[in-house]
Amino acid sequence: MKTSFVLRPTVGAIALWAAASAVQAQTAASAPTMETVTVEASADASAEGLAKPFAGGQVATGGRVGLLGQQSNMDTPFHLTSYTNALIQDQQAKSVGEVLLNDPSVRLARGFGNFQEIYILRGQPMYSDDIAYNGLYGLLPRQYVASELFERVEVLHGASAFLNGAAPGGSNLGGSINLVPKRASNEALNRVDVGVRSGGQLSGAVDLSRRFGPDNSTGVRLNAVRRTGDTAIDRESRGLTAVGVGLDWRSRDVRLSADVGYQKDKLKAGRPNVTPAAGFIPDVPDNKTNYAQPWTYSNAEDVFGSARAEWDLNDQVTAWAAGGIKRGKEQNSLANPTMVSPSGTANTGRFDNHREDDVETGEIGLRGRFATGAVKHQVVASASWFRHEERGAWAMFSGGNFPINIYDPVASARPGTNLGSGDLSNPLRSGDTRLQSYALADTLAFYDDRVLLTLGLRHQTIEQNSFSNATGAQTGSYKESATTPVAGLVFKATPALSLYANYVEGLIKGEVAPTTANSLPVANAGQVFSPYKAKQKEIGVKWQQGGLGASAALYTMDKPVSYVQDQVFGAYGTTRYRGLELNVFGEPVKGLRVLGGVTFTDAKLKTTAGGVNQGNDAIGVPRRQLTLGGEWDVPGVQGLALNARLIHTSSQYANAANTLKVKDWTRTDLGVRYLMDIGNDRLLTLRARVDNVFDKQYWASVGGYPGSNYLVQSAPRTFVIGASVDF
């Protein structure tokens, strides 16, 4: 019992620890050696603090680069984009997925069979399970992450097994995402936000922060949001409640921070994915059409927290420690259609599941600076651990005799279930994943810091066990180790121009064969596969001059592929990804802000089982993606700004044989913002936005789970109106 208590601290314990630390720190702060503390917005337990916004305020000048810590974009041999809270507010983005619509290398998809947001980055899926929360994996809600609790959304393009460790959910080969929680800034903040979306979706949020104590060393920030009502899709409704509390304290040598969060998300009659038939891609229904059954739902509830500490042992060496926990549960009743004929006829069934997740994670490390002759060194060593226990049960109706029509949907009675495993009211353990790693790196600086060479190794052990959720008996396990290197080079040709190159590997835990595919049971469901590596090589250039920045990256990566074939899940080949990314951002002239770029991706089936489909394009990887946004301050009307965004995705294949193709699509978004002083130190900001202005109908994505080709439909034209008051 004592061991269990130590391994599973409660979120309340984290909050109490942070509060006690703050109280003790305030007492110590009265000593005469205390220095005045200047705190930037979202200051955390790091000496570097938060990277400053770049010109225009939509992206930052840098961000967290895994265990290397905060780095300037011009100094790191990786492609990093950090989207700011100002951008999140101005676009009224309500989820991480909506924020990432601004990234030309990212597209949004869905989880296999459910409503989980999945981010396709460099053509490869990144599950929401694998988003990092202030540098730690596995702590955030799985299905959907509300954006109101976060100061930054940081996107690192490319593999990152050395920088962040293997992702526990089994993705992140195409990139990684880190969410930075909000912190109290020097100025007190009182903000109230209200809004409404098409369909009658109402929202309200508060954002409060204060600093207090000697020299304002202690900060508290509270965020709370409530959204409820119908969406722009017929009969679909969503209710969300989220609360986050961020605490921080800092002195001259010690910095502490802690975060506690809660999110409850309820989706009713959510429009499902559509699986195409063998011979055709169905025409896209009207955007408002909902082919969900009224009895379907997806409910998720999560409590999560983290704490981080940093201590300057002397002028050259800093130690840090961080830890976090999550307790999550979700329940779903789903009915996803599989197409039968071009007339819209499809078969569906009923799939119910109950899942619970317990996560504990932590890391410790040392970072030091020294010189050997004319060469400067920044050395970092770290150790990390992660444990995830999953409990689950499922039940389904199968047989293909539950017909619907996606163009003329009608409600059907909820069928019974004739297959299943486990007790939905009391799910048993179905999986246990444990990760341990040790990492060491050195960044060497030559020629007055104009040449930066980063070399490092991470040794990681992955232990994974699967269990029958019907009996609790173990059904599979492995424990294997791997070492992943990194080599990165930056040459700062001028203060405005950096050239870089890197070699880095991705490490993915062995996948577990899914329960069902194509509405039928998988023969080897629950089988655990060994982990695998993916190797990436990348070169690029970054340029920043005045208020404008741009970058270009050219990369290649080989990745083993696993999928369901003849109702058996296995590793059947290798896919090679090659791509070019071009990005632009900043404020080239006063009052005009730009953000976006274009990516070109070539994803080929390099090797396949028996050579079948070898050389074909991978499922669900567009060859071209473009996102271009602009915001313009209207001359002569103080506080008024207009904005527009264009999103284009080229066609993509929906089967490995490349005989089914989804058409390309283009979407246009428009918005307006007006800021005014309403007296008594109060600022009112009015915002209005129309997403998908021309109500374009398209299949927005193909697949998202390896080897799957289900389709996710476009959202209808959506009007968003909001107002916020700072006082």
XYZ file of C-alpha atoms in Angstrom:
727
model
C 0.000 0.000 0.000
C 2.801 2.426 0.801
C 4.455 1.799 -2.563
C 1.183 2.372 -4.369
C 0.737 5.701 -2.605
C 4.200 6.865 -3.615
C 3.743 5.887 -7.253
C 0.281 7.378 -7.552
C 0.159 10.809 -5.939
C -3.094 12.671 -6.338
C -3.501 15.944 -8.200
C -4.466 17.496 -4.867
C -1.119 16.415 -3.454
C 0.669 18.204 -6.280
C -1.306 21.376 -5.611
C -0.633 21.176 -1.849
C 3.062 20.620 -2.477
C 3.230 23.640 -4.760
C 1.315 25.811 -2.291
C 3.538 24.738 0.600
C 6.641 25.446 -1.452
C 5.323 28.917 -2.249
C 4.628 29.672 1.424
C 8.099 28.521 2.491
C 9.642 30.467 -0.372
C 7.899 33.684 0.658
C 9.390 33.431 4.112
C 12.854 32.914 2.691
C 12.315 35.719 0.224
C 12.500 38.341 2.956
C 16.246 37.795 3.198
C 18.240 40.870 2.105
C 20.001 38.922 -0.670
C 16.767 38.569 -2.633
C 16.816 40.186 -6.057
C 13.915 41.818 -7.848
C 12.148 39.297 -10.060
C 10.946 40.298 -13.504
C 8.380 37.822 -14.789
C 7.295 37.447 -18.383
C 3.865 36.026 -19.249
C 3.852 32.270 -18.711
C 7.183 32.308 -16.847
C 7.970 28.754 -15.809
C 10.540 26.857 -13.775
C 13.300 27.695 -16.235
C 16.000 30.329 -16.230
C 15.386 31.087 -19.906
C 11.697 31.917 -19.387
C 9.268 32.137 -22.267
C 10.576 33.001 -25.736
C 9.453 36.468 -26.812
C 6.914 36.893 -29.632
C 8.273 37.578 -33.089
C 7.138 40.663 -34.985
C 3.352 40.537 -35.393
C 2.875 38.469 -32.232
C 1.451 35.333 -33.909
C 4.484 33.092 -33.399
C 7.389 33.180 -30.934
C 11.115 33.559 -31.526
C 11.787 30.126 -30.034
C 10.471 27.386 -27.780
C 11.206 24.160 -25.937
C 13.437 21.734 -27.832
C 13.022 18.658 -25.645
C 15.738 18.069 -23.067
C 17.828 20.845 -24.710
C 15.403 23.325 -23.111
C 14.319 26.715 -24.437
C 16.151 27.699 -27.605
C 15.998 30.437 -30.196
C 14.766 29.295 -33.594
C 17.961 30.626 -35.166
C 20.140 28.521 -32.826
C 18.466 25.126 -33.113
C 19.093 22.530 -35.875
C 15.384 21.673 -36.026
C 12.234 23.195 -37.511
C 10.202 24.627 -34.621
C 7.056 26.793 -34.702
C 5.512 28.188 -31.523
C 1.991 29.631 -31.867
C 1.129 32.305 -29.297
C -1.916 32.858 -27.117
C -2.537 36.118 -29.008
C -3.107 34.082 -32.178
C -5.347 31.626 -30.300
C -7.507 34.471 -28.974
C -7.726 36.458 -32.196
C -8.789 33.401 -34.215
C -11.135 32.192 -31.443
C -9.527 28.752 -31.739
C -11.159 26.386 -29.251
C -8.986 23.272 -29.614
C -5.394 22.367 -30.361
C -6.579 21.145 -33.750
C -8.051 24.551 -34.616
C -4.752 26.242 -33.704
C -2.806 23.856 -35.944
C -4.925 24.791 -38.966
C -2.348 27.587 -39.292
C 0.486 25.133 -39.944
C 0.912 24.078 -43.594
C 2.622 20.844 -42.496
C -0.290 19.742 -40.277
C -3.756 18.471 -41.107
C -6.447 17.313 -38.722
C -7.892 13.796 -38.821
C -9.819 11.487 -36.462
C -8.974 8.499 -34.331
C -9.811 5.029 -35.632
C -13.528 4.611 -34.954
C -13.922 7.516 -32.529
C -13.727 11.312 -32.290
C -10.142 11.662 -31.107
C -8.264 14.546 -32.737
C -5.267 13.221 -34.671
C -2.717 15.540 -36.224
C -1.122 14.481 -39.528
C 2.356 16.024 -39.444
C 4.718 15.470 -42.361
C 2.234 12.871 -43.615
C 2.328 10.788 -40.425
C -0.235 10.583 -37.611
C 0.451 12.135 -34.242
C -2.081 11.005 -31.650
C -3.424 13.413 -29.060
C -2.191 10.863 -26.463
C 1.327 11.953 -27.383
C 0.994 15.710 -26.921
C 3.441 16.919 -24.271
C 2.199 19.039 -21.367
C 4.963 21.398 -20.291
C 7.483 18.848 -21.568
C 5.846 15.683 -20.182
C 3.997 13.076 -22.246
C 0.654 11.410 -21.591
C -0.973 13.874 -19.202
C -3.566 15.599 -21.375
C -7.069 14.427 -22.393
C -7.001 11.899 -25.248
C -9.998 12.811 -27.390
C -9.994 16.595 -27.504
C -7.845 19.296 -25.865
C -9.390 22.718 -25.204
C -7.004 25.572 -26.019
C -8.041 28.056 -23.313
C -5.592 26.679 -20.734
C -2.438 27.242 -22.785
C -0.058 30.082 -23.570
C 1.754 28.419 -26.466
C 1.277 25.542 -28.902
C 4.787 24.462 -29.908
C 5.260 22.237 -32.970
C 8.596 20.507 -33.547
C 8.707 19.146 -37.098
C 10.344 15.753 -37.570
C 11.415 12.782 -35.467
C 12.393 13.516 -31.879
C 13.151 10.274 -30.002
C 16.371 11.767 -28.654
C 14.866 15.135 -27.741
C 11.668 13.941 -26.077
C 11.963 10.174 -25.739
C 9.682 7.684 -27.447
C 6.058 8.793 -27.419
C 4.015 6.470 -25.180
C 1.060 6.391 -27.577
C 3.167 5.138 -30.465
C 3.330 8.148 -32.804
C 5.389 11.371 -33.162
C 7.567 10.182 -36.038
C 6.501 13.174 -38.129
C 6.841 15.650 -35.289
C 5.837 16.483 -31.734
C 3.598 19.013 -30.026
C 4.159 20.648 -26.642
C 1.543 22.768 -24.869
C 2.818 25.485 -22.527
C 0.430 26.299 -19.641
C -0.370 29.878 -18.749
C 1.407 31.735 -15.934
C 0.767 35.010 -14.125
C 2.575 37.978 -15.676
C 3.755 41.147 -13.943
C 0.461 42.929 -14.569
C -2.729 41.717 -12.895
C -5.248 40.281 -15.346
C -9.044 40.051 -15.188
C -10.561 38.815 -18.439
C -14.079 37.611 -19.230
C -14.851 36.094 -22.623
C -18.236 35.161 -24.108
C -19.124 33.829 -27.537
C -21.583 31.986 -29.762
C -21.132 29.700 -32.788
C -23.408 28.501 -35.544
C -25.978 26.081 -34.235
C -26.246 27.913 -30.926
C -23.024 26.736 -29.258
C -22.541 29.175 -26.346
C -19.242 29.698 -24.555
C -17.955 31.619 -21.579
C -14.473 31.831 -20.083
C -12.561 33.671 -17.361
C -8.821 34.286 -17.148
C -7.494 35.700 -13.871
C -3.913 36.158 -12.683
C -2.053 37.806 -9.829
C 1.482 38.105 -8.534
C 2.140 38.705 -4.871
C 4.672 38.287 -2.088
C 8.078 39.943 -1.799
C 9.196 41.207 -5.199
C 6.124 39.576 -6.804
C 7.917 36.244 -6.609
C 4.704 34.175 -6.429
C 2.144 33.899 -9.222
C -1.302 32.348 -9.553
C -3.328 32.070 -12.755
C -6.827 30.634 -13.086
C -8.570 29.729 -16.337
C -12.070 28.299 -16.596
C -14.254 27.682 -19.642
C -17.729 26.334 -20.308
C -19.159 25.547 -23.756
C -22.581 24.031 -24.410
C -25.158 23.676 -27.168
C -25.642 22.448 -30.723
C -22.957 22.724 -33.400
C -23.324 23.770 -37.039
C -23.934 20.091 -37.957
C -27.566 18.976 -37.670
C -28.448 17.277 -34.369
C -24.842 17.302 -33.113
C -24.224 18.881 -29.707
C -21.244 19.343 -27.410
C -20.737 20.334 -23.794
C -17.292 21.082 -22.377
C -16.036 22.225 -18.987
C -12.346 22.918 -18.384
C -10.482 24.468 -15.449
C -6.754 25.083 -15.065
C -4.709 26.559 -12.213
C -1.062 27.520 -12.700
C 1.275 28.364 -9.805
C 4.864 29.577 -9.913
C 7.490 30.930 -7.560
C 11.025 32.056 -8.220
C 14.043 33.425 -6.402
C 17.558 34.159 -7.591
C 18.571 30.471 -7.744
C 15.374 28.419 -7.441
C 12.262 28.285 -9.640
C 9.112 26.241 -9.003
C 5.872 25.786 -10.939
C 2.832 23.521 -10.764
C -0.343 23.055 -12.783
C -3.643 21.333 -12.084
C -6.247 20.805 -14.798
C -9.687 19.310 -15.268
C -11.639 18.739 -18.483
C -15.027 17.119 -19.105
C -16.127 16.764 -22.721
C -19.508 15.375 -23.823
C -20.322 14.911 -27.517
C -23.790 13.714 -28.528
C -24.643 12.367 -31.989
C -21.262 13.371 -33.341
C -21.038 12.912 -37.099
C -18.938 9.743 -37.593
C -16.192 8.694 -39.974
C -17.146 6.955 -43.234
C -15.289 3.901 -44.581
C -15.346 3.725 -48.407
C -16.231 0.547 -50.295
C -13.745 -1.279 -52.489
C -14.770 0.334 -55.758
C -15.664 3.982 -55.158
C -15.348 7.121 -53.045
C -18.819 8.400 -52.139
C -19.885 11.892 -53.090
C -19.678 14.281 -50.165
C -23.035 14.895 -48.450
C -24.259 18.383 -47.609
C -22.005 19.788 -44.905
C -24.799 20.066 -42.360
C -26.016 16.505 -42.886
C -25.504 14.262 -39.885
C -25.547 10.503 -40.491
C -24.973 9.754 -36.807
C -27.557 7.771 -34.892
C -29.206 9.846 -32.135
C -28.185 7.328 -29.448
C -24.436 7.646 -30.154
C -22.218 9.646 -27.821
C -18.641 10.162 -26.661
C -17.931 11.256 -23.086
C -14.509 11.891 -21.563
C -13.388 13.234 -18.199
C -9.785 13.898 -17.145
C -7.924 15.249 -14.120
C -4.241 16.012 -14.628
C -1.388 17.862 -12.996
C 2.331 18.477 -13.151
C 5.079 20.119 -11.121
C 8.507 21.359 -12.169
C 11.517 22.670 -10.236
C 14.867 24.136 -11.283
C 17.838 24.961 -9.068
C 21.016 26.806 -10.051
C 23.688 24.867 -8.128
C 26.242 27.483 -9.190
C 26.869 29.805 -12.108
C 27.593 26.884 -14.437
C 25.312 24.019 -13.356
C 21.511 23.829 -13.087
C 19.492 20.843 -11.868
C 15.838 20.213 -12.672
C 13.075 17.772 -11.827
C 9.516 17.393 -13.110
C 6.639 15.009 -12.588
C 2.995 14.614 -13.480
C -0.055 12.382 -13.236
C -3.371 11.881 -15.031
C -6.580 10.054 -14.236
C -8.859 9.759 -17.264
C -11.950 7.891 -18.300
C -14.030 7.805 -21.450
C -17.167 6.058 -22.640
C -18.407 5.803 -26.205
C -21.321 4.376 -28.120
C -20.497 4.584 -31.825
C -22.040 3.656 -35.173
C -19.681 4.286 -38.083
C -20.956 3.586 -41.634
C -19.174 1.441 -44.229
C -20.281 2.267 -47.773
C -22.177 -0.276 -49.879
C -23.242 1.667 -53.000
C -22.715 5.103 -54.614
C -26.380 5.887 -53.877
C -25.357 6.419 -50.239
C -26.360 3.054 -48.808
C -24.056 1.947 -46.022
C -23.940 -0.645 -43.279
C -23.196 0.181 -39.706
C -23.377 -1.422 -36.300
C -22.965 -0.496 -32.697
C -19.657 -0.357 -30.867
C -19.519 0.580 -27.164
C -16.390 0.925 -25.100
C -15.328 2.060 -21.657
C -11.707 3.064 -21.100
C -9.808 4.292 -18.040
C -6.221 5.576 -17.965
C -3.771 6.088 -15.099
C -0.516 7.843 -15.992
C 2.524 8.758 -13.881
C 5.632 10.308 -15.386
C 8.741 12.202 -14.355
C 12.221 13.352 -15.278
C 15.365 14.685 -13.643
C 18.377 16.331 -15.208
C 21.495 18.470 -15.038
C 22.521 21.198 -17.450
C 26.027 22.680 -17.378
C 28.171 25.214 -19.210
C 31.963 25.248 -19.560
C 34.717 25.874 -22.116
C 37.651 23.876 -23.441
C 39.971 26.410 -24.990
C 38.063 28.373 -27.615
C 35.156 25.888 -27.692
C 32.129 26.440 -25.476
C 30.021 23.519 -24.254
C 26.426 23.202 -23.075
C 26.068 19.706 -21.658
C 22.812 18.131 -20.544
C 22.120 14.781 -18.881
C 18.678 13.494 -17.992
C 16.743 10.446 -16.862
C 13.013 9.932 -17.382
C 10.337 7.380 -16.593
C 6.743 6.827 -17.634
C 4.008 4.395 -16.639
C 0.547 4.013 -18.166
C -2.078 1.521 -17.060
C -5.082 1.157 -19.331
C -8.337 -0.538 -18.387
C -10.994 -1.261 -20.976
C -14.035 -3.202 -22.078
C -16.048 -3.276 -25.279
C -19.228 -4.649 -26.802
C -20.496 -4.520 -30.386
C -23.243 -5.455 -32.795
C -21.925 -6.938 -36.038
C -23.329 -8.666 -39.077
C -23.724 -5.827 -41.568
C -27.534 -5.857 -41.395
C -28.055 -2.353 -40.015
C -28.485 -0.244 -43.210
C -28.408 3.571 -43.370
C -28.034 6.197 -46.092
C -25.508 9.013 -45.639
C -27.482 11.370 -47.946
C -30.880 10.751 -46.374
C -30.197 9.608 -42.813
C -32.969 8.294 -40.576
C -32.919 7.292 -36.936
C -32.850 3.592 -36.090
C -33.506 1.795 -32.856
C -30.407 1.075 -30.853
C -29.445 -2.566 -31.524
C -28.241 -5.013 -28.950
C -24.696 -6.378 -28.851
C -23.584 -9.858 -29.864
C -19.813 -9.610 -29.418
C -17.719 -8.175 -26.632
C -14.971 -8.489 -24.085
C -14.922 -7.353 -20.474
C -17.456 -5.659 -18.238
C -18.440 -2.174 -19.419
C -19.409 -1.203 -15.866
C -16.105 -2.411 -14.378
C -13.318 -2.553 -17.007
C -10.268 -4.672 -16.226
C -6.654 -3.903 -17.041
C -5.971 -4.300 -20.753
C -2.501 -2.795 -21.076
C 0.506 -1.616 -19.110
C 3.285 0.464 -20.693
C 6.513 1.484 -18.948
C 9.251 3.636 -20.453
C 12.663 4.475 -18.995
C 15.407 6.469 -20.646
C 18.784 8.106 -20.054
C 20.112 10.849 -22.296
C 23.354 12.784 -22.683
C 24.086 15.628 -25.100
C 26.663 18.309 -25.742
C 26.203 21.436 -27.839
C 29.594 22.779 -28.891
C 29.966 26.409 -29.981
C 32.799 27.444 -32.326
C 33.920 30.663 -33.951
C 32.191 33.150 -31.631
C 29.037 30.992 -31.468
C 28.545 31.083 -35.237
C 28.841 27.280 -35.516
C 26.819 25.110 -33.149
C 27.230 21.326 -33.150
C 24.855 19.165 -31.082
C 25.688 15.511 -30.427
C 23.762 13.176 -28.176
C 22.478 9.714 -27.327
C 19.354 8.473 -25.566
C 19.102 4.897 -24.293
C 15.495 3.883 -23.837
C 13.800 0.776 -22.483
C 10.222 0.038 -23.516
C 8.218 -2.511 -21.579
C 4.724 -3.304 -22.740
C 2.237 -5.852 -21.458
C -1.245 -6.679 -22.742
C -4.022 -8.423 -20.821
C -7.377 -9.948 -21.560
C -9.969 -7.453 -20.381
C -12.363 -10.377 -19.974
C -10.249 -12.519 -17.620
C -7.319 -10.326 -16.599
C -4.849 -12.934 -17.927
C -1.704 -11.657 -19.610
C -1.808 -12.116 -23.386
C 1.496 -10.635 -24.498
C 4.569 -8.745 -23.357
C 7.997 -7.531 -24.305
C 10.822 -5.513 -22.801
C 13.383 -4.178 -25.219
C 15.936 -1.395 -25.295
C 17.243 0.845 -28.047
C 19.713 3.709 -28.352
C 18.812 6.638 -30.571
C 21.398 9.256 -31.578
C 21.177 12.847 -32.687
C 23.565 15.030 -34.647
C 22.668 18.623 -35.432
C 24.680 21.434 -36.999
C 23.855 25.156 -37.208
C 25.929 27.661 -39.162
C 24.947 31.278 -38.593
C 26.173 32.798 -41.834
C 24.946 36.230 -40.733
C 22.844 37.403 -37.781
C 19.831 37.124 -40.084
C 20.632 33.783 -41.760
C 21.111 30.302 -40.259
C 21.807 27.086 -42.152
C 21.191 23.794 -40.386
C 21.275 20.015 -40.798
C 20.316 17.128 -38.561
C 20.247 13.371 -38.308
C 17.765 12.053 -35.773
C 15.886 8.825 -35.235
C 12.328 8.139 -34.208
C 11.487 5.301 -31.832
C 7.995 3.881 -31.631
C 6.722 1.370 -29.119
C 5.363 -1.862 -30.511
C 1.787 -1.531 -31.661
C -1.071 -3.592 -30.275
C -3.361 -5.284 -32.774
C -6.749 -3.508 -32.698
C -9.999 -5.169 -31.709
C -11.863 -4.562 -34.955
C -11.254 -3.427 -38.529
C -13.839 -2.920 -41.275
C -16.537 -3.607 -38.644
C -15.175 -7.141 -38.133
C -13.032 -8.650 -35.354
C -9.262 -8.765 -35.913
C -7.947 -12.331 -35.620
C -4.875 -11.437 -33.537
C -6.515 -8.681 -31.444
C -4.344 -7.731 -28.485
C -1.072 -9.072 -29.911
C 1.873 -6.843 -28.936
C 4.567 -6.077 -31.516
C 8.195 -5.084 -30.921
C 9.280 -1.416 -31.129
C 10.879 -0.018 -34.267
C 13.061 2.873 -35.382
C 12.700 5.409 -38.157
C 15.681 7.353 -39.511
C 15.439 10.996 -40.567
C 17.866 13.282 -42.377
C 17.080 16.992 -42.797
C 18.705 20.172 -44.072
C 17.272 23.667 -43.892
C 17.683 27.409 -43.820
C 16.158 30.084 -41.548
C 16.052 33.789 -42.251
C 14.839 36.681 -40.102
C 15.273 40.298 -41.104
C 13.409 43.163 -39.489
C 9.803 42.096 -39.086
C 9.800 39.192 -41.535
C 10.929 35.590 -41.105
C 11.080 32.606 -43.445
C 12.367 29.038 -43.407
C 12.854 26.082 -45.719
C 13.397 22.443 -44.755
C 14.141 19.389 -46.900
C 13.851 15.957 -45.233
C 13.668 12.210 -45.827
C 12.579 9.382 -43.517
C 11.991 5.619 -43.777
C 9.317 4.099 -41.562
C 8.078 0.499 -41.078
C 4.338 0.154 -41.664
C 1.798 -1.970 -39.763
C -1.836 -2.440 -40.713
C -4.712 -4.925 -40.930
C -4.572 -7.312 -43.899
C -7.128 -10.127 -44.260
C -8.277 -9.264 -40.701
C -4.777 -9.880 -39.317
C -2.714 -6.979 -37.963
C 1.021 -7.017 -38.706
C 4.093 -5.259 -40.133
C 3.878 -5.556 -43.906
C 6.379 -3.101 -45.369
C 8.228 0.219 -45.313
C 7.178 3.709 -46.376
C 9.627 6.413 -47.414
C 8.660 10.036 -46.710
C 10.372 12.879 -48.523
C 9.315 16.490 -48.230
C 9.973 20.185 -48.627
C 8.549 22.762 -46.200
C 8.478 26.505 -46.924
C 7.221 28.901 -44.241
C 6.790 32.656 -43.829
C 5.755 34.697 -40.776
C 5.935 38.127 -39.197
C 4.993 41.730 -39.897
C 6.794 42.834 -43.075
C 5.220 46.306 -42.910
C 3.551 48.003 -39.979
C -0.028 46.852 -39.649
C 0.228 43.803 -41.956
C 0.877 40.357 -40.441
C 1.444 37.156 -42.422
C 1.622 33.509 -41.397
C 1.703 30.342 -43.466
C 3.538 28.382 -46.084
C 3.439 25.398 -48.411
C 4.634 21.807 -48.039
C 5.363 19.154 -50.657
C 5.351 15.507 -49.545
C 6.220 12.356 -51.450
C 5.262 9.259 -49.422
C 5.893 5.984 -51.245
C 5.422 2.337 -50.289
C 9.091 1.439 -50.522
C 8.692 -2.270 -49.670
C 5.521 -4.319 -49.276
C 4.506 -7.909 -48.574
C 5.148 -9.827 -51.789
C 5.810 -6.559 -53.644
C 2.078 -5.815 -53.850
C 1.459 -2.078 -54.392
C 5.187 -1.375 -54.084
C 6.041 2.111 -55.336
C 2.501 3.418 -54.804
C 1.611 6.464 -52.731
C 0.821 5.951 -49.059
C -2.799 6.221 -47.920
C -3.937 9.666 -46.818
C -0.803 11.684 -47.606
C -1.462 14.705 -49.878
C 1.389 15.714 -52.143
C 0.761 19.424 -51.529
C -0.589 21.442 -48.615
C -0.857 25.219 -48.430
C -1.907 27.506 -45.628
C -1.642 31.271 -45.935
C -3.044 33.767 -43.459
C -2.947 37.531 -43.274
C -4.161 40.224 -40.872
C -4.425 43.918 -41.742
C -4.909 46.893 -39.424
C -7.360 49.153 -41.262
C -5.792 52.618 -41.723
C -7.704 55.443 -40.115
C -9.809 53.194 -37.851
C -7.892 52.609 -34.653
C -8.365 49.131 -33.217
C -9.949 47.581 -36.346
C -8.232 44.614 -38.016
C -9.359 42.295 -40.822
C -7.977 38.809 -41.329
C -8.206 36.014 -43.893
C -6.854 32.486 -44.223
C -6.658 30.130 -47.199
C -6.191 26.371 -46.640
C -5.557 24.028 -49.570
C -4.940 20.269 -49.576
C -4.273 18.323 -52.754
C -5.828 14.963 -53.607
C -4.901 11.878 -51.584
C -5.282 8.148 -52.114
C -7.733 6.122 -50.046
C -6.287 2.668 -50.709
C -2.851 1.138 -51.084
C -3.584 0.094 -54.678
C -4.051 3.802 -55.552
C -7.335 3.108 -57.336
C -9.402 5.281 -54.970
C -8.620 8.972 -54.682
C -10.157 11.780 -52.639
C -10.351 15.112 -54.471
C -8.342 18.158 -53.509
C -10.035 20.903 -51.496
C -9.653 24.574 -50.670
C -11.221 26.419 -47.757
C -11.404 30.166 -47.062
C -11.817 31.755 -43.604
C -12.479 35.442 -42.895
C -12.511 37.436 -39.673
C -12.644 40.888 -38.103
C -11.478 42.228 -34.743
C -12.170 45.567 -33.061
C -10.465 46.763 -29.873
C -11.784 49.752 -27.923
C -11.199 51.477 -24.600
C -14.511 51.623 -22.723
C -13.162 53.664 -19.815
C -12.029 52.972 -16.265
C -9.042 50.965 -17.519
C -11.284 48.494 -19.327
C -10.643 47.156 -22.826
C -13.341 45.551 -24.940
C -12.412 43.307 -27.864
C -15.102 42.292 -30.343
C -14.374 39.425 -32.742
C -16.334 37.852 -35.597
C -15.265 35.041 -37.862
C -16.599 32.876 -40.686
C -14.836 29.563 -41.284
C -15.355 27.840 -44.653
C -16.946 30.987 -46.068
C -18.101 29.346 -49.290
C -19.379 26.210 -47.513
C -17.147 23.934 -49.582
C -18.018 20.227 -49.287
C -15.061 17.848 -49.223
C -13.542 14.839 -47.522
C -11.090 16.629 -45.240
C -8.855 13.642 -44.445
C -8.266 9.985 -45.247
C -7.331 7.598 -42.455
C -5.334 8.672 -39.432
C -4.785 5.186 -38.039
C -2.086 3.156 -39.901
C -3.508 1.261 -42.842
C -7.013 2.672 -42.434
C -8.799 4.706 -45.079
C -11.884 6.097 -43.355
C -13.051 9.534 -44.451
C -13.758 12.594 -42.301
C -16.126 15.175 -43.775
C -15.616 18.927 -43.879
C -17.274 21.199 -41.331
C -20.049 23.467 -42.657
C -19.837 27.230 -42.927
C -19.485 28.319 -39.308
C -20.067 31.780 -37.858
C -18.259 32.664 -34.642
C -18.919 35.832 -32.630
C -17.120 36.694 -29.408
C -16.390 39.506 -26.984
C -13.819 39.798 -24.227
C -13.335 42.448 -21.557
C -10.079 43.125 -19.709
C -10.508 45.097 -16.503
